[in-house]
Coordinates of C-alpha atoms in Angstrom, one line a residue:
X1 CA 221.0 -156.5 88.3
X2 CA 220.2 -157.5 91.7
X3 CA 219.7 -155.1 94.6
X4 CA 222.9 -155.5 96.2
X5 CA 224.7 -155.1 92.7
X6 CA 222.9 -151.8 92.3
X7 CA 223.8 -150.8 95.5
X8 CA 227.6 -151.4 95.0
X9 CA 227.0 -149.3 91.8
X10 CA 225.4 -146.6 93.4
X11 CA 228.1 -146.4 96.1
X12 CA 230.8 -146.5 93.4
X13 CA 229.1 -143.3 91.5
X14 CA 228.6 -141.5 94.7
X15 CA 232.6 -142.0 96.0
X16 CA 233.6 -140.5 92.3
X17 CA 231.2 -137.8 92.6
X18 CA 231.9 -136.6 96.0
X19 CA 235.4 -137.8 96.9
X20 CA 236.4 -136.9 100.5
X21 CA 232.7 -135.9 101.3
X22 CA 231.8 -139.4 100.8
X23 CA 232.4 -141.9 103.8
X24 CA 231.4 -145.3 104.4
X25 CA 230.6 -146.2 108.1
X26 CA 230.2 -149.5 109.7
X27 CA 229.6 -151.4 106.7
X28 CA 229.1 -151.3 103.1
X29 CA 225.3 -150.6 103.3
X30 CA 225.6 -147.3 105.7
X31 CA 227.4 -144.2 104.6
X32 CA 227.4 -140.5 104.9
X33 CA 227.7 -137.7 102.3
X34 CA 228.7 -134.0 103.1
X35 CA 226.5 -131.7 100.9
X36 CA 228.2 -128.7 99.9
X37 CA 225.7 -125.4 99.3
X38 CA 227.8 -123.3 96.7
X39 CA 224.8 -120.9 95.6
X40 CA 223.6 -120.1 98.9
X41 CA 222.9 -116.2 99.2
X42 CA 224.9 -114.2 101.8
X43 CA 223.2 -113.3 104.9
X44 CA 224.1 -111.3 107.7
X45 CA 224.3 -112.8 111.6
X46 CA 224.5 -109.9 114.7
X47 CA 226.6 -111.5 117.5
X48 CA 228.2 -109.6 120.2
X49 CA 227.2 -106.1 118.9
X50 CA 229.0 -106.9 115.7
X51 CA 227.5 -107.8 112.0
X52 CA 229.0 -110.3 110.1
X53 CA 228.5 -111.2 106.6
X54 CA 228.4 -114.9 105.9
X55 CA 229.3 -116.3 102.1
X56 CA 230.3 -119.8 103.4
X57 CA 227.8 -122.8 104.9
X58 CA 229.3 -125.9 106.4
X59 CA 228.4 -128.9 105.0
X60 CA 225.0 -130.4 105.6
X61 CA 225.4 -134.5 106.3
X62 CA 222.8 -137.1 104.5
X63 CA 223.5 -140.3 106.4
X64 CA 222.0 -143.3 104.2
X65 CA 221.3 -147.2 105.2
X66 CA 220.5 -149.4 102.5
X67 CA 218.2 -152.5 103.2
X68 CA 217.2 -155.7 101.3
X69 CA 214.6 -154.2 99.5
X70 CA 216.5 -151.3 97.9
X71 CA 215.8 -150.1 95.1
X72 CA 213.4 -153.1 94.2
X73 CA 210.4 -152.1 96.0
X74 CA 211.4 -149.3 98.4
X75 CA 213.8 -146.1 99.1
X76 CA 216.8 -146.5 101.7
X77 CA 216.6 -145.3 105.1
X78 CA 218.2 -141.9 106.1
X79 CA 219.0 -139.3 108.2
X80 CA 219.6 -135.7 108.2
X81 CA 222.0 -133.9 110.2
X82 CA 223.0 -130.0 110.5
X83 CA 223.9 -127.8 113.3
X84 CA 222.5 -124.4 112.1
X85 CA 219.1 -126.0 111.0
X86 CA 216.4 -126.1 113.6
X87 CA 214.7 -129.2 114.4
X88 CA 211.6 -128.5 112.8
X89 CA 213.3 -127.5 109.6
X90 CA 215.2 -130.7 109.7
X91 CA 212.0 -132.9 110.1
X92 CA 210.3 -130.8 107.2
X93 CA 213.1 -131.8 105.0
X94 CA 212.9 -135.3 105.9
X95 CA 209.1 -135.2 105.0
X96 CA 210.1 -133.9 101.8
X97 CA 212.2 -136.9 100.9
X98 CA 209.6 -139.0 102.1
X99 CA 207.2 -137.7 99.6
X100 CA 209.7 -138.0 96.7
X101 CA 208.4 -139.9 93.9
X102 CA 210.5 -142.9 94.2
X103 CA 210.8 -145.3 91.2
X104 CA 210.8 -148.8 91.9
X105 CA 214.3 -150.5 90.6
X106 CA 216.0 -146.9 90.4
X107 CA 218.5 -145.6 92.8
X108 CA 217.7 -142.4 94.3
X109 CA 220.2 -141.1 96.5
X110 CA 221.7 -138.8 94.1
X111 CA 218.5 -137.3 92.8
X112 CA 217.8 -136.7 97.1
X113 CA 220.7 -134.8 97.4
X114 CA 219.8 -132.4 94.6
X115 CA 216.3 -132.3 96.1
X116 CA 217.9 -131.2 99.6
X117 CA 220.0 -128.6 97.7
X118 CA 217.3 -127.0 96.0
X119 CA 215.1 -127.2 99.3
X120 CA 217.6 -125.0 101.0
X121 CA 217.1 -121.4 101.5
X122 CA 218.2 -118.7 103.5
X123 CA 214.7 -118.8 105.4
X124 CA 215.8 -121.8 106.8
X125 CA 218.7 -121.4 108.2
X126 CA 219.0 -120.3 112.0
X127 CA 215.1 -120.7 111.8
X128 CA 213.7 -119.7 115.4
X129 CA 210.4 -121.1 114.9
X130 CA 210.0 -124.6 115.9
X131 CA 207.1 -127.1 115.8
X132 CA 207.6 -129.4 119.3
X133 CA 204.6 -131.6 118.1
X134 CA 206.8 -133.5 115.5
X135 CA 209.4 -135.5 117.0
X136 CA 211.1 -137.3 113.9
X137 CA 214.4 -139.0 115.1
X138 CA 215.7 -139.1 111.4
X139 CA 216.2 -135.1 112.2
X140 CA 219.7 -134.9 114.1
X141 CA 222.1 -132.4 115.8
X142 CA 219.4 -129.3 114.9
X143 CA 220.2 -126.1 116.9
X144 CA 218.0 -124.7 119.9
X145 CA 218.2 -121.3 121.4
X146 CA 220.1 -122.9 124.4
X147 CA 223.2 -123.2 121.9
X148 CA 222.5 -120.5 119.6
X149 CA 225.6 -118.6 120.7
X150 CA 227.9 -121.5 119.8
X151 CA 226.0 -122.2 116.5
X152 CA 227.1 -118.3 115.6
X153 CA 230.3 -118.7 116.4
X154 CA 231.0 -122.0 114.5
X155 CA 229.4 -120.4 111.6
X156 CA 231.6 -117.3 111.7
X157 CA 234.5 -119.4 112.4
X158 CA 233.9 -121.5 109.5
X159 CA 232.9 -118.4 107.0
X160 CA 236.5 -117.0 108.0
X161 CA 238.3 -120.1 107.6
X162 CA 236.9 -120.4 103.8
X163 CA 237.6 -116.8 103.0
X164 CA 241.3 -117.1 103.9
X165 CA 241.4 -120.4 101.8
X166 CA 239.7 -118.5 98.9
X167 CA 242.0 -115.9 99.4
X168 CA 245.3 -118.0 99.4
X169 CA 244.5 -120.0 96.4
X170 CA 243.8 -116.9 94.2
X171 CA 246.1 -114.6 92.6
X172 CA 246.0 -111.3 94.5
X173 CA 247.6 -107.6 93.8
X174 CA 250.0 -106.3 96.4
X175 CA 248.9 -103.0 97.6
X176 CA 252.1 -101.4 97.2
X177 CA 254.1 -102.6 94.6
X178 CA 251.4 -104.0 92.4
X179 CA 252.9 -107.4 91.9
X180 CA 250.4 -110.3 91.4
X181 CA 251.6 -113.3 93.1
X182 CA 249.4 -116.4 95.0
X183 CA 247.5 -115.2 98.0
X184 CA 249.2 -117.8 100.1
X185 CA 252.6 -115.5 99.7
X186 CA 250.9 -112.3 101.1
X187 CA 250.4 -111.1 104.6
X188 CA 247.2 -110.1 105.3
X189 CA 246.8 -107.7 108.5
X190 CA 244.4 -108.9 110.9
X191 CA 242.9 -105.8 112.2
X192 CA 241.9 -104.3 108.7
X193 CA 242.2 -106.9 106.2
X194 CA 244.7 -105.1 103.9
X195 CA 247.4 -107.2 102.3
X196 CA 250.8 -106.7 100.7
X197 CA 253.8 -108.8 99.9
X198 CA 256.4 -109.6 102.6
X199 CA 259.3 -107.6 100.9
X200 CA 256.9 -104.5 100.7
X201 CA 255.6 -104.9 104.3
X202 CA 259.4 -105.7 105.4
X203 CA 260.7 -102.2 103.8
X204 CA 257.9 -100.4 105.2
X205 CA 258.1 -101.2 108.7
X206 CA 262.1 -101.0 109.0
X207 CA 261.5 -97.4 107.8
X208 CA 258.4 -96.8 110.3
X209 CA 260.7 -98.1 113.0
X210 CA 263.8 -95.6 111.9
X211 CA 261.3 -92.6 112.0
X212 CA 260.4 -93.6 115.6
X213 CA 256.8 -94.9 115.0
X214 CA 256.1 -98.0 116.8
X215 CA 253.5 -100.0 118.7
X216 CA 249.9 -98.3 118.2
X217 CA 251.6 -95.7 115.9
X218 CA 252.8 -98.3 113.7
X219 CA 249.7 -98.1 111.2
X220 CA 248.8 -100.2 108.2
X221 CA 250.5 -98.4 105.1
X222 CA 247.2 -98.4 103.3
X223 CA 246.4 -94.6 103.1
X224 CA 243.9 -93.3 105.8
X225 CA 244.0 -96.7 107.5
X226 CA 244.5 -96.0 110.8
X227 CA 244.7 -99.7 112.3
X228 CA 248.1 -100.7 114.0
X229 CA 250.0 -103.6 113.3
X230 CA 250.0 -106.7 115.7
X231 CA 253.3 -107.4 117.5
X232 CA 253.2 -110.9 116.0
X233 CA 252.6 -109.4 112.3
X234 CA 255.5 -106.9 113.1
X235 CA 257.7 -110.5 113.9
X236 CA 256.4 -112.4 110.9
X237 CA 257.3 -109.4 108.8
X238 CA 260.7 -108.3 109.7
X239 CA 262.1 -111.8 110.6
X240 CA 265.1 -110.1 112.3
X241 CA 265.4 -111.2 116.0
X242 CA 267.4 -108.0 116.8
X243 CA 265.2 -105.5 115.4
X244 CA 262.2 -107.1 116.7
X245 CA 263.8 -106.9 120.4
X246 CA 264.2 -103.0 119.7
X247 CA 260.5 -102.7 118.5
X248 CA 259.5 -104.5 121.9
X249 CA 261.6 -102.3 124.2
X250 CA 260.8 -99.0 122.5
X251 CA 256.9 -100.1 122.5
X252 CA 257.4 -100.8 126.2
X253 CA 259.4 -97.8 127.0
X254 CA 256.8 -96.0 125.6
X255 CA 254.0 -97.6 127.3
X256 CA 255.6 -96.7 130.7
X257 CA 256.3 -93.3 129.9
X258 CA 252.5 -92.8 128.9
X259 CA 251.5 -94.2 132.5
X260 CA 250.7 -91.5 135.1
X261 CA 251.0 -93.5 138.1
X262 CA 254.6 -94.7 137.5
X263 CA 257.8 -92.5 138.2
X264 CA 261.5 -93.4 137.3
X265 CA 263.6 -95.2 139.9
X266 CA 266.3 -92.5 141.3
X267 CA 268.8 -95.1 141.0
X268 CA 270.1 -94.7 137.8
X269 CA 271.9 -98.2 138.0
X270 CA 268.5 -99.7 137.9
X271 CA 267.1 -97.3 135.4
X272 CA 263.4 -99.0 136.2
X273 CA 259.9 -97.5 136.7
X274 CA 258.0 -97.8 139.9
X275 CA 254.4 -97.5 140.8

């Protein structure tokens, strides 16, 4: 087989393996693969005086460019990109790929991907030590101390998105009625993370409102959970415009009555509060 034929076969194989994670770029000899890390050990990020456990990492990007001498004589050209790796960590990975035992006439991109997966450890993620003496142009988009806050926020957002996808795609048990239904049919409360089926929450909220509890007094139904439901959650749960208007009116009235710097307007026709 010619080099071109082997390159085409390798592209077809990689496309079938990585599916949407594989993307051809400007021509048939230039492409990128997004490498997922399924077995990463959870680690903690401390950001804005809070701790976040990270279980999911965004994909690592490997960019490949074929040349006429691949695979007969030399490996293909490549670049690495990952926003939560430092420049030096990416450069070290580039060197490891350079040192990989390339076998002439054998395609190697899949082996490179396995090598990258094997080399990724928690110690490399968000590593602060950098070696400015090395400047490998193949190491792209590594983070620096200047953009560390943005990097943290991106990791936290991605982790939350993956948790939510995982939750929605699995069967869950309602904490009230114990029915088992798909996660996408649950309502998960933002402040505490407890989740319930919509009928159970609807019934709970209506009973609680009828008992005169609203605003910050309308807590999650879980025993001893003191987190209040958000207004948009109330609206989603009850799906009743009139009842939600009542909830808003009572909440506003209670808030005004609890303020010490306002008094009722003496004109009963207005029935307003003034500062």
